Amino acid sequence: MSGTHTEVPSLVSAPLPHPVPADEYGACPVTDVLRRIGDKWTVLVVVLLGRRRHRFNELHRSVDGISQRMLTRTLRTLEQDGLVEREVHPTVPPSVEYGLTPLGRSLLPPLSGLADWAVAHHGEITAARGRATGEDGQMARSRPAQ
Amino acid sequence: MSGTHTEVPSLVSAPLPHPVPADEYGACPVTDVLRRIGDKWTVLVVVLLGRRRHRFNELHRSVDGISQRMLTRTLRTLEQDGLVEREVHPTVPPSVEYGLTPLGRSLLPPLSGLADWAVAHHGEITAARGRATGEDGQMARSRPAQ
DNA sequence: CCGCATCCAAGGTGATACTG
DNA sequence: CAGTATCACCTTGGATGCGG
């Protein structure tokens, strides 16, 4: 790949609203969203809910490793952001179902694009990471491990 | 969305390696990558470097709001992950140029996809967020703000 | 079954000052 | 110019126990 411009995506060539405000999170939608879905469990939950609606404990079992606290917090945040919908069945004992809203479903395609990249290049990243840290006692460039 | 299956993206319909390991970060490439670029400055730096090579203080001025410490850490991490390349010119005073590696450039398209989504729907998220928290003193569903 | 409250550890982030 | 060091704060995340 040398001269093939490859059709630069929008954000790469133009978007940045202003040179870079970055004063508050709300100033940069991209950073704001990235930080939301960049936590430990959000993506996993969104993907699971993207497949079908789930009940609380069903998610709890599916993710396995997440604590109730984190599952609750994750769902709360997603609900507050309008990505997830909560449906309470007034039964006894109570049952609650979670599902994606249209907005939440619209996140799936772009998220999938990034996920595909992650799966495709995770090996390279891991390799580079291993090359950079210790390995054979030789740092990549005479820099004393951070 | 009603009956139009809309061509479910890979991750949505199949991928998840196992039901969900999630034991360690390395177990899920998607989570691992998301957490890397989900920090406060990484995306901004990657996008800037995607436009052209930058010198350290040039980035420092462009982002404006980032501290030297965070800029250094962000660049270190990106370098360790093989996304950014560092070039030192042995001049005096010293000058260092940063640029994206091929791997780093390959991140741009999928990242742009998510960025476009963020820009397009950030308003809806903000609106939903405002609807959920206080606003008129009435919680969305009798739940005392977390 | 669903969820909240509390306590606590770990890491990200910022401010400031100092160095080759 | 391009960092490094230190300190302090805040958020994230985990463990456990209680409540509707």
mmCIF file of N, CA and C in Angstrom, chain A residues 56-132:
data_model
loop_
_atom_site.group_PDB
_atom_site.id
_atom_site.type_symbol
_atom_site.label_atom_id
_atom_site.label_comp_id
_atom_site.label_asym_id
_atom_site.label_seq_id
_atom_site.Cartn_x
_atom_site.Cartn_y
_atom_site.Cartn_z
ATOM 1 N N PHE A 56 -32.389 -10.309 34.156
ATOM 2 C CA PHE A 56 -31.218 -9.924 34.943
ATOM 3 C C PHE A 56 -30.274 -11.083 35.256
ATOM 4 N N ASN A 57 -30.794 -12.071 35.889
ATOM 5 C CA ASN A 57 -29.945 -13.198 36.254
ATOM 6 C C ASN A 57 -29.446 -13.986 35.057
ATOM 7 N N GLU A 58 -30.166 -13.860 33.989
ATOM 8 C CA GLU A 58 -29.752 -14.529 32.766
ATOM 9 C C GLU A 58 -28.467 -13.868 32.266
ATOM 10 N N LEU A 59 -28.451 -12.548 32.323
ATOM 11 C CA LEU A 59 -27.245 -11.807 31.942
ATOM 12 C C LEU A 59 -26.128 -12.133 32.935
ATOM 13 N N HIS A 60 -26.510 -12.178 34.189
ATOM 14 C CA HIS A 60 -25.536 -12.448 35.236
ATOM 15 C C HIS A 60 -24.838 -13.774 35.000
ATOM 16 N N ARG A 61 -25.618 -14.757 34.583
ATOM 17 C CA ARG A 61 -25.026 -16.067 34.303
ATOM 18 C C ARG A 61 -24.243 -16.055 32.998
ATOM 19 N N SER A 62 -24.755 -15.380 31.995
ATOM 20 C CA SER A 62 -24.105 -15.354 30.683
ATOM 21 C C SER A 62 -22.731 -14.706 30.708
ATOM 22 N N VAL A 63 -22.629 -13.629 31.426
ATOM 23 C CA VAL A 63 -21.345 -12.940 31.461
ATOM 24 C C VAL A 63 -20.393 -13.646 32.410
ATOM 25 N N ASP A 64 -20.865 -14.067 33.541
ATOM 26 C CA ASP A 64 -20.064 -14.864 34.458
ATOM 27 C C ASP A 64 -18.697 -14.264 34.694
ATOM 28 N N GLY A 65 -18.603 -13.538 35.751
ATOM 29 C CA GLY A 65 -17.356 -12.868 36.087
ATOM 30 C C GLY A 65 -17.752 -11.465 36.526
ATOM 31 N N ILE A 66 -18.914 -11.045 36.042
ATOM 32 C CA ILE A 66 -19.416 -9.734 36.421
ATOM 33 C C ILE A 66 -20.154 -9.871 37.749
ATOM 34 N N SER A 67 -20.019 -8.861 38.572
ATOM 35 C CA SER A 67 -20.701 -8.893 39.868
ATOM 36 C C SER A 67 -22.082 -8.278 39.683
ATOM 37 N N GLN A 68 -22.970 -8.532 40.615
ATOM 38 C CA GLN A 68 -24.311 -7.965 40.507
ATOM 39 C C GLN A 68 -24.216 -6.457 40.464
ATOM 40 N N ARG A 69 -23.336 -5.941 41.294
ATOM 41 C CA ARG A 69 -23.161 -4.503 41.347
ATOM 42 C C ARG A 69 -22.823 -3.925 39.980
ATOM 43 N N MET A 70 -21.838 -4.518 39.336
ATOM 44 C CA MET A 70 -21.399 -4.005 38.039
ATOM 45 C C MET A 70 -22.461 -4.214 36.960
ATOM 46 N N LEU A 71 -23.155 -5.336 37.026
ATOM 47 C CA LEU A 71 -24.203 -5.571 36.037
ATOM 48 C C LEU A 71 -25.296 -4.518 36.192
ATOM 49 N N THR A 72 -25.671 -4.270 37.440
ATOM 50 C CA THR A 72 -26.690 -3.258 37.705
ATOM 51 C C THR A 72 -26.236 -1.894 37.214
ATOM 52 N N ARG A 73 -25.013 -1.514 37.572
ATOM 53 C CA ARG A 73 -24.495 -0.214 37.165
ATOM 54 C C ARG A 73 -24.414 -0.084 35.653
ATOM 55 N N THR A 74 -23.953 -1.146 35.018
ATOM 56 C CA THR A 74 -23.823 -1.124 33.569
ATOM 57 C C THR A 74 -25.187 -0.926 32.909
ATOM 58 N N LEU A 75 -26.169 -1.688 33.399
ATOM 59 C CA LEU A 75 -27.512 -1.580 32.843
ATOM 60 C C LEU A 75 -28.114 -0.199 33.125
ATOM 61 N N ARG A 76 -27.856 0.341 34.313
ATOM 62 C CA ARG A 76 -28.364 1.670 34.663
ATOM 63 C C ARG A 76 -27.837 2.717 33.686
ATOM 64 N N THR A 77 -26.544 2.677 33.481
ATOM 65 C CA THR A 77 -25.909 3.651 32.584
ATOM 66 C C THR A 77 -26.463 3.519 31.175
ATOM 67 N N LEU A 78 -26.562 2.291 30.702
ATOM 68 C CA LEU A 78 -27.073 2.060 29.361
ATOM 69 C C LEU A 78 -28.522 2.521 29.254
ATOM 70 N N GLU A 79 -29.265 2.332 30.331
ATOM 71 C CA GLU A 79 -30.658 2.747 30.330
ATOM 72 C C GLU A 79 -30.744 4.275 30.321
ATOM 73 N N GLN A 80 -29.913 4.899 31.142
ATOM 74 C CA GLN A 80 -29.903 6.363 31.198
ATOM 75 C C GLN A 80 -29.499 6.968 29.857
ATOM 76 N N ASP A 81 -28.635 6.273 29.152
ATOM 77 C CA ASP A 81 -28.187 6.787 27.861
ATOM 78 C C ASP A 81 -29.172 6.448 26.743
ATOM 79 N N GLY A 82 -30.232 5.750 27.113
ATOM 80 C CA GLY A 82 -31.242 5.426 26.109
ATOM 81 C C GLY A 82 -30.880 4.297 25.174
ATOM 82 N N LEU A 83 -29.925 3.477 25.565
ATOM 83 C CA LEU A 83 -29.506 2.369 24.706
ATOM 84 C C LEU A 83 -30.201 1.073 25.086
ATOM 85 N N VAL A 84 -30.599 1.000 26.342
ATOM 86 C CA VAL A 84 -31.251 -0.205 26.836
ATOM 87 C C VAL A 84 -32.610 0.134 27.448
ATOM 88 N N GLU A 85 -33.530 -0.776 27.277
ATOM 89 C CA GLU A 85 -34.878 -0.579 27.783
ATOM 90 C C GLU A 85 -35.151 -1.614 28.863
ATOM 91 N N ARG A 86 -35.806 -1.183 29.905
ATOM 92 C CA ARG A 86 -36.073 -2.062 31.029
ATOM 93 C C ARG A 86 -37.568 -2.323 31.118
ATOM 94 N N GLU A 87 -37.926 -3.583 31.231
ATOM 95 C CA GLU A 87 -39.341 -3.921 31.319
ATOM 96 C C GLU A 87 -39.589 -4.762 32.564
ATOM 97 N N VAL A 88 -40.405 -4.243 33.457
ATOM 98 C CA VAL A 88 -40.675 -4.944 34.715
ATOM 99 C C VAL A 88 -42.011 -5.671 34.641
ATOM 100 N N HIS A 89 -41.958 -6.965 34.961
ATOM 101 C CA HIS A 89 -43.185 -7.744 35.002
ATOM 102 C C HIS A 89 -43.608 -7.832 36.465
ATOM 103 N N PRO A 90 -44.734 -7.230 36.809
ATOM 104 C CA PRO A 90 -45.197 -7.186 38.208
ATOM 105 C C PRO A 90 -45.661 -8.543 38.712
ATOM 106 N N THR A 91 -44.761 -9.494 38.613
ATOM 107 C CA THR A 91 -45.094 -10.831 39.087
ATOM 108 C C THR A 91 -44.430 -11.038 40.451
ATOM 109 N N VAL A 92 -44.620 -12.212 41.023
ATOM 110 C CA VAL A 92 -43.966 -12.488 42.269
ATOM 111 C C VAL A 92 -43.472 -13.933 42.241
ATOM 112 N N PRO A 93 -42.154 -14.051 42.330
ATOM 113 C CA PRO A 93 -41.175 -12.967 42.493
ATOM 114 C C PRO A 93 -41.044 -12.140 41.215
ATOM 115 N N PRO A 94 -40.599 -10.904 41.353
ATOM 116 C CA PRO A 94 -40.508 -9.991 40.216
ATOM 117 C C PRO A 94 -39.513 -10.475 39.163
ATOM 118 N N SER A 95 -39.810 -10.176 37.916
ATOM 119 C CA SER A 95 -38.873 -10.511 36.855
ATOM 120 C C SER A 95 -38.703 -9.267 35.999
ATOM 121 N N VAL A 96 -37.494 -9.041 35.581
ATOM 122 C CA VAL A 96 -37.201 -7.859 34.779
ATOM 123 C C VAL A 96 -36.498 -8.267 33.496
ATOM 124 N N GLU A 97 -36.970 -7.715 32.405
ATOM 125 C CA GLU A 97 -36.338 -8.022 31.127
ATOM 126 C C GLU A 97 -35.657 -6.791 30.562
ATOM 127 N N TYR A 98 -34.488 -7.022 29.985
ATOM 128 C CA TYR A 98 -33.751 -5.932 29.370
ATOM 129 C C TYR A 98 -33.613 -6.193 27.877
ATOM 130 N N GLY A 99 -33.669 -5.126 27.108
ATOM 131 C CA GLY A 99 -33.524 -5.256 25.663
ATOM 132 C C GLY A 99 -32.960 -3.965 25.102
ATOM 133 N N LEU A 100 -32.468 -4.025 23.890
ATOM 134 C CA LEU A 100 -31.918 -2.821 23.271
ATOM 135 C C LEU A 100 -33.040 -1.955 22.714
ATOM 136 N N THR A 101 -32.846 -0.647 22.788
ATOM 137 C CA THR A 101 -33.774 0.285 22.159
ATOM 138 C C THR A 101 -33.310 0.412 20.708
ATOM 139 N N PRO A 102 -34.084 1.090 19.865
ATOM 140 C CA PRO A 102 -33.660 1.286 18.475
ATOM 141 C C PRO A 102 -32.275 1.946 18.449
ATOM 142 N N LEU A 103 -32.076 2.914 19.351
ATOM 143 C CA LEU A 103 -30.782 3.594 19.427
ATOM 144 C C LEU A 103 -29.685 2.587 19.761
ATOM 145 N N GLY A 104 -29.978 1.715 20.691
ATOM 146 C CA GLY A 104 -29.020 0.691 21.072
ATOM 147 C C GLY A 104 -28.694 -0.248 19.921
ATOM 148 N N ARG A 105 -29.730 -0.612 19.183
ATOM 149 C CA ARG A 105 -29.496 -1.509 18.042
ATOM 150 C C ARG A 105 -28.672 -0.829 16.960
ATOM 151 N N SER A 106 -28.833 0.490 16.838
ATOM 152 C CA SER A 106 -28.080 1.215 15.804
ATOM 153 C C SER A 106 -26.586 1.242 16.116
ATOM 154 N N LEU A 107 -26.266 0.962 17.356
ATOM 155 C CA LEU A 107 -24.853 0.951 17.758
ATOM 156 C C LEU A 107 -24.159 -0.317 17.279
ATOM 157 N N LEU A 108 -24.927 -1.379 17.103
ATOM 158 C CA LEU A 108 -24.358 -2.682 16.764
ATOM 159 C C LEU A 108 -23.436 -2.706 15.539
ATOM 160 N N PRO A 109 -23.873 -2.176 14.394
ATOM 161 C CA PRO A 109 -23.013 -2.224 13.203
ATOM 162 C C PRO A 109 -21.644 -1.573 13.393
ATOM 163 N N PRO A 110 -21.596 -0.284 13.818
ATOM 164 C CA PRO A 110 -20.282 0.320 14.000
ATOM 165 C C PRO A 110 -19.462 -0.371 15.079
ATOM 166 N N LEU A 111 -20.137 -0.849 16.093
ATOM 167 C CA LEU A 111 -19.439 -1.556 17.164
ATOM 168 C C LEU A 111 -18.850 -2.842 16.609
ATOM 169 N N SER A 112 -19.604 -3.460 15.739
ATOM 170 C CA SER A 112 -19.149 -4.694 15.131
ATOM 171 C C SER A 112 -17.910 -4.446 14.268
ATOM 172 N N GLY A 113 -17.898 -3.290 13.613
ATOM 173 C CA GLY A 113 -16.750 -2.947 12.772
ATOM 174 C C GLY A 113 -15.476 -2.873 13.602
ATOM 175 N N LEU A 114 -15.599 -2.237 14.753
ATOM 176 C CA LEU A 114 -14.437 -2.114 15.619
ATOM 177 C C LEU A 114 -14.079 -3.471 16.213
ATOM 178 N N ALA A 115 -15.112 -4.245 16.513
ATOM 179 C CA ALA A 115 -14.883 -5.571 17.085
ATOM 180 C C ALA A 115 -14.138 -6.461 16.089
ATOM 181 N N ASP A 116 -14.525 -6.367 14.828
ATOM 182 C CA ASP A 116 -13.850 -7.155 13.808
ATOM 183 C C ASP A 116 -12.372 -6.767 13.727
ATOM 184 N N TRP A 117 -12.138 -5.451 13.800
ATOM 185 C CA TRP A 117 -10.746 -4.993 13.757
ATOM 186 C C TRP A 117 -9.986 -5.554 14.952
ATOM 187 N N ALA A 118 -10.612 -5.511 16.103
ATOM 188 C CA ALA A 118 -9.981 -5.999 17.327
ATOM 189 C C ALA A 118 -9.605 -7.475 17.194
ATOM 190 N N VAL A 119 -10.546 -8.263 16.702
ATOM 191 C CA VAL A 119 -10.295 -9.688 16.545
ATOM 192 C C VAL A 119 -9.190 -9.938 15.524
ATOM 193 N N ALA A 120 -9.234 -9.161 14.436
ATOM 194 C CA ALA A 120 -8.264 -9.345 13.365
ATOM 195 C C ALA A 120 -6.842 -8.935 13.747
ATOM 196 N N HIS A 121 -6.722 -7.885 14.556
ATOM 197 C CA HIS A 121 -5.386 -7.362 14.856
ATOM 198 C C HIS A 121 -4.915 -7.539 16.287
ATOM 199 N N HIS A 122 -5.731 -8.229 17.081
ATOM 200 C CA HIS A 122 -5.356 -8.391 18.487
ATOM 201 C C HIS A 122 -4.020 -9.105 18.635
ATOM 202 N N GLY A 123 -3.764 -10.020 17.728
ATOM 203 C CA GLY A 123 -2.506 -10.752 17.769
ATOM 204 C C GLY A 123 -1.322 -9.824 17.580
ATOM 205 N N GLU A 124 -1.437 -8.922 16.612
ATOM 206 C CA GLU A 124 -0.352 -7.983 16.341
ATOM 207 C C GLU A 124 -0.093 -7.081 17.534
ATOM 208 N N ILE A 125 -1.192 -6.653 18.163
ATOM 209 C CA ILE A 125 -1.060 -5.779 19.327
ATOM 210 C C ILE A 125 -0.368 -6.518 20.462
ATOM 211 N N THR A 126 -0.805 -7.734 20.704
ATOM 212 C CA THR A 126 -0.204 -8.532 21.764
ATOM 213 C C THR A 126 1.278 -8.759 21.483
ATOM 214 N N ALA A 127 1.584 -9.020 20.221
ATOM 215 C CA ALA A 127 2.977 -9.240 19.831
ATOM 216 C C ALA A 127 3.806 -7.988 20.080
ATOM 217 N N ALA A 128 3.274 -6.847 19.649
ATOM 218 C CA ALA A 128 3.987 -5.581 19.829
ATOM 219 C C ALA A 128 4.171 -5.297 21.310
ATOM 220 N N ARG A 129 3.162 -5.609 22.070
ATOM 221 C CA ARG A 129 3.192 -5.380 23.504
ATOM 222 C C ARG A 129 4.287 -6.230 24.138
ATOM 223 N N GLY A 130 4.373 -7.470 23.704
ATOM 224 C CA GLY A 130 5.383 -8.367 24.241
ATOM 225 C C GLY A 130 6.771 -7.918 23.846
ATOM 226 N N ARG A 131 6.892 -7.377 22.637
ATOM 227 C CA ARG A 131 8.178 -6.899 22.133
ATOM 228 C C ARG A 131 8.651 -5.696 22.960
ATOM 229 N N ALA A 132 7.692 -4.883 23.367
ATOM 230 C CA ALA A 132 8.017 -3.648 24.094
ATOM 231 C C ALA A 132 8.409 -3.881 25.548
#
